[in-house]
Coordinates of C-alpha atoms in Angstrom, one line a residue:
X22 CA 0.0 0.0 0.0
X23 CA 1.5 3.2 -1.2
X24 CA 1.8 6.0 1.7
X25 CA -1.3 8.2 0.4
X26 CA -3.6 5.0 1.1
X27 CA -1.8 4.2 4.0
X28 CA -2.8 7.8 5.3
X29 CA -6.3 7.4 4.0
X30 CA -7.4 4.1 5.9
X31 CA -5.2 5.8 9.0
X32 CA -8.1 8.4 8.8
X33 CA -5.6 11.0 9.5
X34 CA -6.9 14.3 8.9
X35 CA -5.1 18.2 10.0
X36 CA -4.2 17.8 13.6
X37 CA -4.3 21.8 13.8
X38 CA -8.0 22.3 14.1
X39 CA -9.3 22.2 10.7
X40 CA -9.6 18.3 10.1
X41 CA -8.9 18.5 6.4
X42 CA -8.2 14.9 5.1
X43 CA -4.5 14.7 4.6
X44 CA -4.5 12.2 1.5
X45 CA -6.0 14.7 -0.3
X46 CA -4.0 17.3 0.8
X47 CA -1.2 15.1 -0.3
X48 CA -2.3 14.0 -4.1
X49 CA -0.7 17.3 -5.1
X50 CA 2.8 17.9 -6.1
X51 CA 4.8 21.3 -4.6
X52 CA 8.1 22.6 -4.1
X53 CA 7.9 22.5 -0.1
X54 CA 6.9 20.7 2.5
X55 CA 6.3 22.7 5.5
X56 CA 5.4 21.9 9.0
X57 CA 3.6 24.3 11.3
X58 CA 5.3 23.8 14.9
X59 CA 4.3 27.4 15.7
X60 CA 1.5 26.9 17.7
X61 CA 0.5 31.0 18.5
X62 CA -2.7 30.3 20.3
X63 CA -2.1 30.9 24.0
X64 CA -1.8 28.6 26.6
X65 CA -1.8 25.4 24.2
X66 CA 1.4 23.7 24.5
X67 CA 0.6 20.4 22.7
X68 CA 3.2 20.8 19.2
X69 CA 6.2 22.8 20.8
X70 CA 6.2 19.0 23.8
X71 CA 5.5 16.8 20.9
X72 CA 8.4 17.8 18.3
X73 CA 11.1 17.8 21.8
X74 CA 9.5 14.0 22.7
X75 CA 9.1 12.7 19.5
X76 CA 11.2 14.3 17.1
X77 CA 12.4 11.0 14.7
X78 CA 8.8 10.2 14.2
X79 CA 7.8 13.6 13.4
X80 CA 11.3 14.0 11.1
X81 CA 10.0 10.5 9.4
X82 CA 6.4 12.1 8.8
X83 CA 7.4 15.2 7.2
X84 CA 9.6 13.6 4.6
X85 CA 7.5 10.4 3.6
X86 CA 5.0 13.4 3.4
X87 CA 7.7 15.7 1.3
X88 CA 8.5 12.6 -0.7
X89 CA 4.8 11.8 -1.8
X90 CA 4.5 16.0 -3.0
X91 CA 7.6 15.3 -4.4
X92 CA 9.3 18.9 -2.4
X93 CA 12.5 19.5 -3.2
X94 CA 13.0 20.8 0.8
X95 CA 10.8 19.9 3.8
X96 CA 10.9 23.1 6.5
X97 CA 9.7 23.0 10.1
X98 CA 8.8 26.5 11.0
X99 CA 9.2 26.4 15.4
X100 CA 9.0 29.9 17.4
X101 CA 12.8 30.6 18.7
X102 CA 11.9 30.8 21.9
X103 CA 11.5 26.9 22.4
X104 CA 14.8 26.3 22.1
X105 CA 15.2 22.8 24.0
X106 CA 12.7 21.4 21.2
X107 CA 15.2 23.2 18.4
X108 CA 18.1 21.6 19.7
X109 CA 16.8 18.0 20.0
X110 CA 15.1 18.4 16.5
X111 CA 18.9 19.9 15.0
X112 CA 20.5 16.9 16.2
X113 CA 18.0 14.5 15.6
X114 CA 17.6 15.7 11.7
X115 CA 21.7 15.3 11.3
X116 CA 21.3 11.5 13.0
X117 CA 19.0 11.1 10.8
X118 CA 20.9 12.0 7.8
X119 CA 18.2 14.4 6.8
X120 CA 20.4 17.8 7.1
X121 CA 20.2 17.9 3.7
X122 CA 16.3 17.3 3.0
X123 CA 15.1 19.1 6.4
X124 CA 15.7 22.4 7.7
X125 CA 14.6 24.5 10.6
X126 CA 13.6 27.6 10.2
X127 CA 12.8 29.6 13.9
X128 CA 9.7 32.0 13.8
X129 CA 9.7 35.2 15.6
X130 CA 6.8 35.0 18.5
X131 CA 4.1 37.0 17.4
X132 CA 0.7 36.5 16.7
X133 CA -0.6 34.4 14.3
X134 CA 2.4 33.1 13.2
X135 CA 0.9 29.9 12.9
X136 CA -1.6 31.2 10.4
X137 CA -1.2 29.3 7.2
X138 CA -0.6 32.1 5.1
X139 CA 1.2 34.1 7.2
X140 CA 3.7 30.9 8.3
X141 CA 4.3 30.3 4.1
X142 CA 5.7 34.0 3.9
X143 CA 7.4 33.6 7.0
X144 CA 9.2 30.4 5.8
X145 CA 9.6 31.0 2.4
X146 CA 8.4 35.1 1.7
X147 CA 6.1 33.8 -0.9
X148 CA 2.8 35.6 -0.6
X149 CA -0.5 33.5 -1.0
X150 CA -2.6 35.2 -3.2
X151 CA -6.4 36.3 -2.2
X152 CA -8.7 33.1 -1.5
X153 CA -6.1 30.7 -3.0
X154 CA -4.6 28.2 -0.7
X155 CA -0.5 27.5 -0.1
X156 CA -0.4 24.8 -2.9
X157 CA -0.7 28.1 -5.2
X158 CA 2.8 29.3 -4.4
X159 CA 4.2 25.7 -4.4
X160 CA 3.6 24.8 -0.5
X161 CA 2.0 21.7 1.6
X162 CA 1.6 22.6 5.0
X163 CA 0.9 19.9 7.8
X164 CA 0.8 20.1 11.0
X165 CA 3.5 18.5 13.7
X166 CA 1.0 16.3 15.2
X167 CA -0.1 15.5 11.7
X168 CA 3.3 14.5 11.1
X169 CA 2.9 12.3 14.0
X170 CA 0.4 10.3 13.1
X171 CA 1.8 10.0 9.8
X172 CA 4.6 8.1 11.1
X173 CA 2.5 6.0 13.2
X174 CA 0.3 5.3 10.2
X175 CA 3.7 4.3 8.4
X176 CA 3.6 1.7 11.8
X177 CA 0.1 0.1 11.1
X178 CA -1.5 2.3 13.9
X179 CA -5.3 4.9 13.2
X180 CA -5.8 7.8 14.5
X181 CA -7.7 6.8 17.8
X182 CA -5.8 9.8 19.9
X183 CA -5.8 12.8 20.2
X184 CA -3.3 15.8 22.2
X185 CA -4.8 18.5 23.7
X186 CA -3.7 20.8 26.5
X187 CA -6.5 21.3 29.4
X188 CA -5.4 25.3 31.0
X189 CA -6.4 28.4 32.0
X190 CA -7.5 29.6 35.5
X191 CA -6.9 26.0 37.0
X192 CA -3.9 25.0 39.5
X193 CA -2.1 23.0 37.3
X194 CA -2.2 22.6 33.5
X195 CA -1.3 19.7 31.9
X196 CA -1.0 18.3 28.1
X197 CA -2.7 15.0 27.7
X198 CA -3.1 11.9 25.4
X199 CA -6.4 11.2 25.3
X200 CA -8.5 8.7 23.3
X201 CA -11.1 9.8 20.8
X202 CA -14.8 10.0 21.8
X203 CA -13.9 10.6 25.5
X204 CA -16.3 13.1 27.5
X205 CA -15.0 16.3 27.5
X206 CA -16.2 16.6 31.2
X207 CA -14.6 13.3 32.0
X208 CA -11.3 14.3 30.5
X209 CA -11.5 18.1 32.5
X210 CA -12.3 16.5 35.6
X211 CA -9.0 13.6 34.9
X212 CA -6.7 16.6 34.6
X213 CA -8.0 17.6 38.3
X214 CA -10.7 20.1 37.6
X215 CA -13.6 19.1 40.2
X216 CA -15.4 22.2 40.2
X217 CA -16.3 22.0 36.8
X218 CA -19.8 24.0 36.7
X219 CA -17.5 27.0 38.1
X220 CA -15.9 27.5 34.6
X221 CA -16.7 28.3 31.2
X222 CA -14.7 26.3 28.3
X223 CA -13.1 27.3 25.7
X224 CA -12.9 25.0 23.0
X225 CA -9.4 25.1 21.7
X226 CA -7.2 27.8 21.8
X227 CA -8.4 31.7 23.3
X228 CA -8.2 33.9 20.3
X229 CA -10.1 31.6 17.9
X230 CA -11.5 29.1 20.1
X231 CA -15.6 29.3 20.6
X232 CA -16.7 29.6 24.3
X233 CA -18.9 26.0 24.7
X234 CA -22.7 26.3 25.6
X235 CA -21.9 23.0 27.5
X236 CA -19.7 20.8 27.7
X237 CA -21.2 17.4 27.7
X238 CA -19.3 16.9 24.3
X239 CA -16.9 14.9 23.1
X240 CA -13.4 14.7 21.8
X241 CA -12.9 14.3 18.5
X242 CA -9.4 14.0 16.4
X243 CA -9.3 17.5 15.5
X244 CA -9.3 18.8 19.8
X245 CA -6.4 20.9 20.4
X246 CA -7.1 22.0 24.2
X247 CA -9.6 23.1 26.2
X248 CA -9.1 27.0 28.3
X249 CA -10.7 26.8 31.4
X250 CA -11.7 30.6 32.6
X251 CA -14.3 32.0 35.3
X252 CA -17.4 32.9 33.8
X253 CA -16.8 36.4 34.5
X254 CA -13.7 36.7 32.7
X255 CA -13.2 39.4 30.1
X256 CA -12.7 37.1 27.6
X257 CA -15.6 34.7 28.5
X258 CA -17.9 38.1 28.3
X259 CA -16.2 39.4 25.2
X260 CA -16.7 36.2 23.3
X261 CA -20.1 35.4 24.7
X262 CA -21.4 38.2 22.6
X263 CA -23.8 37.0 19.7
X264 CA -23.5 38.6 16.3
X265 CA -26.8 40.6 16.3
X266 CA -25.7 42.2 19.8
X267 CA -22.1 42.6 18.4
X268 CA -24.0 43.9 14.9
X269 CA -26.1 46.7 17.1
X270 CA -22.6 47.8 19.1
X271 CA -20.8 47.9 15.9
X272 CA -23.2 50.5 14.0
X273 CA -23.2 52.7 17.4
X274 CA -19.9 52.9 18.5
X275 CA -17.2 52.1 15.4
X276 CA -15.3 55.9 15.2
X277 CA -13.5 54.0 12.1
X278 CA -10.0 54.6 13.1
X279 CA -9.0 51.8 10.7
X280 CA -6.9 49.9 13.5
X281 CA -9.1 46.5 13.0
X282 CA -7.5 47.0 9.0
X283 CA -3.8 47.8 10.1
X284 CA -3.2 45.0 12.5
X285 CA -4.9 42.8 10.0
X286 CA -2.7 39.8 9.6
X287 CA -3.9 39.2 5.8
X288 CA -4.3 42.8 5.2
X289 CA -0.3 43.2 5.7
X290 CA 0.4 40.4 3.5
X291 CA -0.9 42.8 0.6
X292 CA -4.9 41.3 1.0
X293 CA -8.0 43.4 0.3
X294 CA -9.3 42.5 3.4
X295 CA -10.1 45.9 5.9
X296 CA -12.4 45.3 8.8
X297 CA -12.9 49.0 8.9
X298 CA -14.9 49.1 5.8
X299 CA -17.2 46.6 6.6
X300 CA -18.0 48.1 9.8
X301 CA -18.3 51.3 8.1
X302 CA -20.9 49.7 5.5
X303 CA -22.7 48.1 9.2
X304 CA -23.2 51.8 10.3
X305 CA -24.3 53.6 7.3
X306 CA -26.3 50.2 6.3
X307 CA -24.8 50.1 3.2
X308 CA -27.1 47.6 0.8
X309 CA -24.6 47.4 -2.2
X310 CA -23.2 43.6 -0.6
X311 CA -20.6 43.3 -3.5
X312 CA -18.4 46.2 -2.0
X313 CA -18.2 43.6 0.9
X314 CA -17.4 41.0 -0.5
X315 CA -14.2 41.6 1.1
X316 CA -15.2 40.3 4.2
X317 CA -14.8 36.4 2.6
X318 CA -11.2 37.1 2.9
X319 CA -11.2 37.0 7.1
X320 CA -9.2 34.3 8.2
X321 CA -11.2 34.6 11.9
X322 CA -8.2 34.7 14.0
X323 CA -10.0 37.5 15.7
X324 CA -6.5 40.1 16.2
X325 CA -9.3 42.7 15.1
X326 CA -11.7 41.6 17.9
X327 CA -9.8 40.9 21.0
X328 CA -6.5 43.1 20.1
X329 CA -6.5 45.6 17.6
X330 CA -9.7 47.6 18.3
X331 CA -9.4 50.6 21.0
X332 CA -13.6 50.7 21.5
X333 CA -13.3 47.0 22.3
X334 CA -15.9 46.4 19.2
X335 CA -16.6 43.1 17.4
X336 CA -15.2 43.6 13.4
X337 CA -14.5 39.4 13.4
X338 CA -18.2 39.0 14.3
X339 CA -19.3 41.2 11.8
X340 CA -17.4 40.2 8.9
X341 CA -19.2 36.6 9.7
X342 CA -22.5 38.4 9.5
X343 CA -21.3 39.9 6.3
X344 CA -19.8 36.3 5.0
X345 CA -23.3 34.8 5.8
X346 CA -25.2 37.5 4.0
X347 CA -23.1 37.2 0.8
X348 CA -23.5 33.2 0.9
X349 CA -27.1 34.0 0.9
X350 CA -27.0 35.8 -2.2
X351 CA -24.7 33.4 -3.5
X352 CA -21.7 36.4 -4.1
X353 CA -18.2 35.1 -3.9
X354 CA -14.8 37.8 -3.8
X355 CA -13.4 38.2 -7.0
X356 CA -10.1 38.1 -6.2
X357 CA -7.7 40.9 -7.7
X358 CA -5.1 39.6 -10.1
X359 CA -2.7 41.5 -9.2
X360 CA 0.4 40.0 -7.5
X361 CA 0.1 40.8 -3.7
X362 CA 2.8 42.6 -2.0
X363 CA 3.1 42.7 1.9
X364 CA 2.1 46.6 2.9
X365 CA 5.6 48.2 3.9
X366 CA 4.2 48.2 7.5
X367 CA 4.2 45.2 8.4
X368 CA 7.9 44.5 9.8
X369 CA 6.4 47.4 12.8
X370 CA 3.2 45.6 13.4
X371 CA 3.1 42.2 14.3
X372 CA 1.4 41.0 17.6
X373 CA 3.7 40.5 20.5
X374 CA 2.6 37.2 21.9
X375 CA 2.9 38.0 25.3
X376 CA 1.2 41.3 24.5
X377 CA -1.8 39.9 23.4
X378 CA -2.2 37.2 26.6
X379 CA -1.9 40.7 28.4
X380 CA -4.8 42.2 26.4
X381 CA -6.7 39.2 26.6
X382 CA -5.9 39.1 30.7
X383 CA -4.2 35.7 30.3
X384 CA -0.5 36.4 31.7
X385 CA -1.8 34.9 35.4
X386 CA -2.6 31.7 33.3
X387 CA 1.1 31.7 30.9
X388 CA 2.5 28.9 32.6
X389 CA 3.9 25.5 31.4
X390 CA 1.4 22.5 30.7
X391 CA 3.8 19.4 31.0
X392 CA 3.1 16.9 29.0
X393 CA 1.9 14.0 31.5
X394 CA 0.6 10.4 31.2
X395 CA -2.9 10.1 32.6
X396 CA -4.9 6.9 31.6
X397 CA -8.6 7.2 30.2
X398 CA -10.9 4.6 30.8
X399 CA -14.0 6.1 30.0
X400 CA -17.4 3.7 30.6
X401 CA -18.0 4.6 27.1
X402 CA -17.1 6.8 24.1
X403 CA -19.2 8.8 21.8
X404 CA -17.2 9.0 18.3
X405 CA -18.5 11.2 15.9
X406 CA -18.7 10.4 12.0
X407 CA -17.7 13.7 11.1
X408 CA -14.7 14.8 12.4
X409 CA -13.4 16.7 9.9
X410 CA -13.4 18.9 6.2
X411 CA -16.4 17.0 4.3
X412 CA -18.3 14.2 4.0
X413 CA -19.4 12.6 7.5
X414 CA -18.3 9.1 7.4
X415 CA -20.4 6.2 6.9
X416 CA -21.1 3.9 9.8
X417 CA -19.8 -0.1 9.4
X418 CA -20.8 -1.1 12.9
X419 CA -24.1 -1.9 14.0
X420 CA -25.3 -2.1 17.3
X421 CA -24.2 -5.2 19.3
X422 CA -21.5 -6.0 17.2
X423 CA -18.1 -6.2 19.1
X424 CA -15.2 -3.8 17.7
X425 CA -11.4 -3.4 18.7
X426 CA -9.2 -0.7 19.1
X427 CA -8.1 0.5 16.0
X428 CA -10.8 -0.7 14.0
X429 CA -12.7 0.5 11.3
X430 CA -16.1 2.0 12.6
X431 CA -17.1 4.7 9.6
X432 CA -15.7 4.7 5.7
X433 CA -15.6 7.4 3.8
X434 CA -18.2 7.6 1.2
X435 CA -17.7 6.6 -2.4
X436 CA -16.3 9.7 -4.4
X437 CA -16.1 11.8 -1.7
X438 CA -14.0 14.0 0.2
X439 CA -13.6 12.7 3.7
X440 CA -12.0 10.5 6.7
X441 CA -12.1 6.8 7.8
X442 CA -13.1 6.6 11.3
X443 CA -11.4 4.2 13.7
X444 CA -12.8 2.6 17.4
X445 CA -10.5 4.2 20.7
X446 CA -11.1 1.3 22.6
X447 CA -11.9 -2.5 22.6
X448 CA -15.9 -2.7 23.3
X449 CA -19.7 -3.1 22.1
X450 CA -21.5 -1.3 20.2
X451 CA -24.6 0.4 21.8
X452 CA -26.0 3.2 19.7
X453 CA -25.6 4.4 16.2
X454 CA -27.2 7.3 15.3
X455 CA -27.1 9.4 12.1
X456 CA -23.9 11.1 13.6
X457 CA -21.8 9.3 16.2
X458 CA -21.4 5.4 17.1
X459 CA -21.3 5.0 20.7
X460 CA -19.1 2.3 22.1
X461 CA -19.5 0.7 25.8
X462 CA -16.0 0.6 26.8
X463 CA -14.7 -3.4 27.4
X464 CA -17.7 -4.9 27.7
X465 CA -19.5 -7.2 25.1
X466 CA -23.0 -7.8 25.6

């Protein structure tokens, strides 16, 4: 079986957050391979602990990957500052006899640097052009974890696991392994969380991470970490806003200082995209929608929302209104064909990392989240057929049959774009519904 099937029945999808399938990501040919170790969310700390622990089989991912692209150079793009993972990964690459293949390039620690766009320019100063993707300029990026579970896929194992960090305004913050389908509430209260109903959750990282209505959930491949914050937090507050209040803010308060547009991470890369206009079209209630089109080119990392504006306004929630609006109307950007050029600014305004946590009242919180072993042995798990970019996958399990970790449980769907599904654990299954197979943990009845 040649590596992109290999990848494809491992069900691996991106490990980042966005759960797009990797085969496919992988069917194209480009000159780079590049791997995003820069993790810029706050408080996670799952890629920065897994490239320092398991640097040969992240080294062996990224280049079977490189080789099936066909890259001429494989890059792992790592934030200076973690230097103990930099100098394992230096030696490990030269042991490996890769010094030639793989390079490491360190990232300055600002924010987003682990924006897809923003981590190609940084690594190679090629410039993705408007609505395109990296494969444009020649790129393939994966992430570390993705490179991971590449190399485990290489060694016959699924993706059944999942790393995420559990943080925030909790006495000690820990990185866990943790098996898909586990409740989220079982794996908060593991990491030593009693007082759960205290807390609101963010799912995944603080910036871009959606504040959980509950969280009877469960894990699925793409968890990255889970922020733990009192409900009266600023950020909880901030990000509990809904778009119509964040809609009736915007059109009485924006002063249009254009600092939502000049912190813009795409706008500095030489996009069309500028906050400031939309809000300015919210105000006036500006009909025309094609002059906003421009909205479709917000990436959502929500700098604009939670750094950049001074009336503490909500442009990230209203270019969403503005994205839905023009996906009701069916209007897509056009984009320009000009080649983009990064704005001459941009060198002056990056975010400072620890800046932002400041901002975002998060520097109490700033603290290591070791890595540590904690066994899950949930009574059951709940996995989900769609855990990533596409299709939901399509349930091979009925109920009563007995399953083993690692097994097949969903297929992807004939012509589609999608993900195998494997079982976490050895069990029975119990339930299958439209959208999740639930599995009773061990016991076969």
């Amino acid at each position: 079986m040649d590596l992109l099937n290999v990848i494809k029945a491992a069900g691996i999808i991106g490990a980042g957050g966005a759960g797009f399938p990797t085969h496919a990501k992988l069917t194209s040919k480009a000159e780079y391979i590049l791997l995003n170790g820069a993790e810029c969310e706050p408080l996670l700390r799952v890629d920065q602990q897994l490239l320092e622990q398991f640097p040969d089989r992240i080294i062996k991912g990224l280049e079977a990957a490189g080789k099936t692209i066909e890259a001429r150079k494989a890059v792992i793009g790592i934030k200076g500052k973690h230097k103990a993972a930099i100098a394992v990964l230096r030696q490990r690459i030269a042991a490996l006899g890769l010094s030639g293949y793989v390079e490491i390039m360190e990232l300055r620690d600002f924010y987003p640097a682990g924006d897809e766009q923003v981590l190609v320019h940084e690594l190679t100063q090629r410039i993705v052009p408007e609505a395109a993707i990296p494969l444009k300029v020649g790129c393939v990026v994966i992430n570390a974890e993705t490179a991971l579970n590449i190399s485990c896929a290489m060694e016959g194992s699924p993706v059944t696991e999942t790393y995420l960090t559990i943080a925030g305004d909790i006495p000690c913050p820990v990185t866990v392994k943790v098996p898909v389908g586990t409740a989220i509430r079982e794996v908060i209260r593991q990491c030593g969380v009693t007082n759960i109903e205290d807390y609101a959750v963010i799912d995944g990282g603080p910036m871009m991470g959606p504040v959980m209505k509950d969280i009877d959930g469960y894990v699925t491949k793409k968890s990255k970490g889970y922020i733990l914050l009192k409900k009266e937090h600023f950020l909880i507050r901030k990000k509990s806003v809904g778009v119509e209040q964040a809609r009736v803010i915007g059109r009485t308060a924006c002063e249009q200082c254009r600092m939502c547009t000049d912190l813009c991470p795409r706008y500095l890369l030489g996009h069309n995209i500028q906050p400031h206009k939309v809000m300015r079209a919210l105000s006036y209630n500006l009909e025309d929608l094609k002059e906003q089109q421009i909205a479709q080119l917000c990436c959502e990392c929500n700098a604009c929302e939670l750094f950049s504006c001074p009336a503490n306004l909500h442009p990230k929630s209203v270019n969403i209104l503005y994205k839905k609006k023009l996906a009701e109307k069916g209007l897509k950007y056009q984009p320009s064909q000009l080649e983009p050029v990064t704005r001459s600014a941009r060198e002056y305004r990056l975010i400072p990392s620890k800046r932002l946590i400041a901002k975002i009242g998060l520097t109490a919180f700033d603290r290591p989240a070791p890595l540590t072993q904690i066994v899950f042995q949930p009574p059951q798990v709940r996995i989900a057929l769609s855990q990533h970019i596409g299709a939901p996958a399509i349930a091979v399990v009925t109920v009563g049959e007995q399953v083993k970790a690692g097994q097949v449980i969903g297929k992807i769907p004939d012509g589609s774009l999608g993900a195998a599904v494997h079982s976490s654990f050895d069990g029975t299954v119990v339930e299958q519904s439209g959208n999740s197979i639930v599995i009773k943990v061990g016991s076969y009845v």
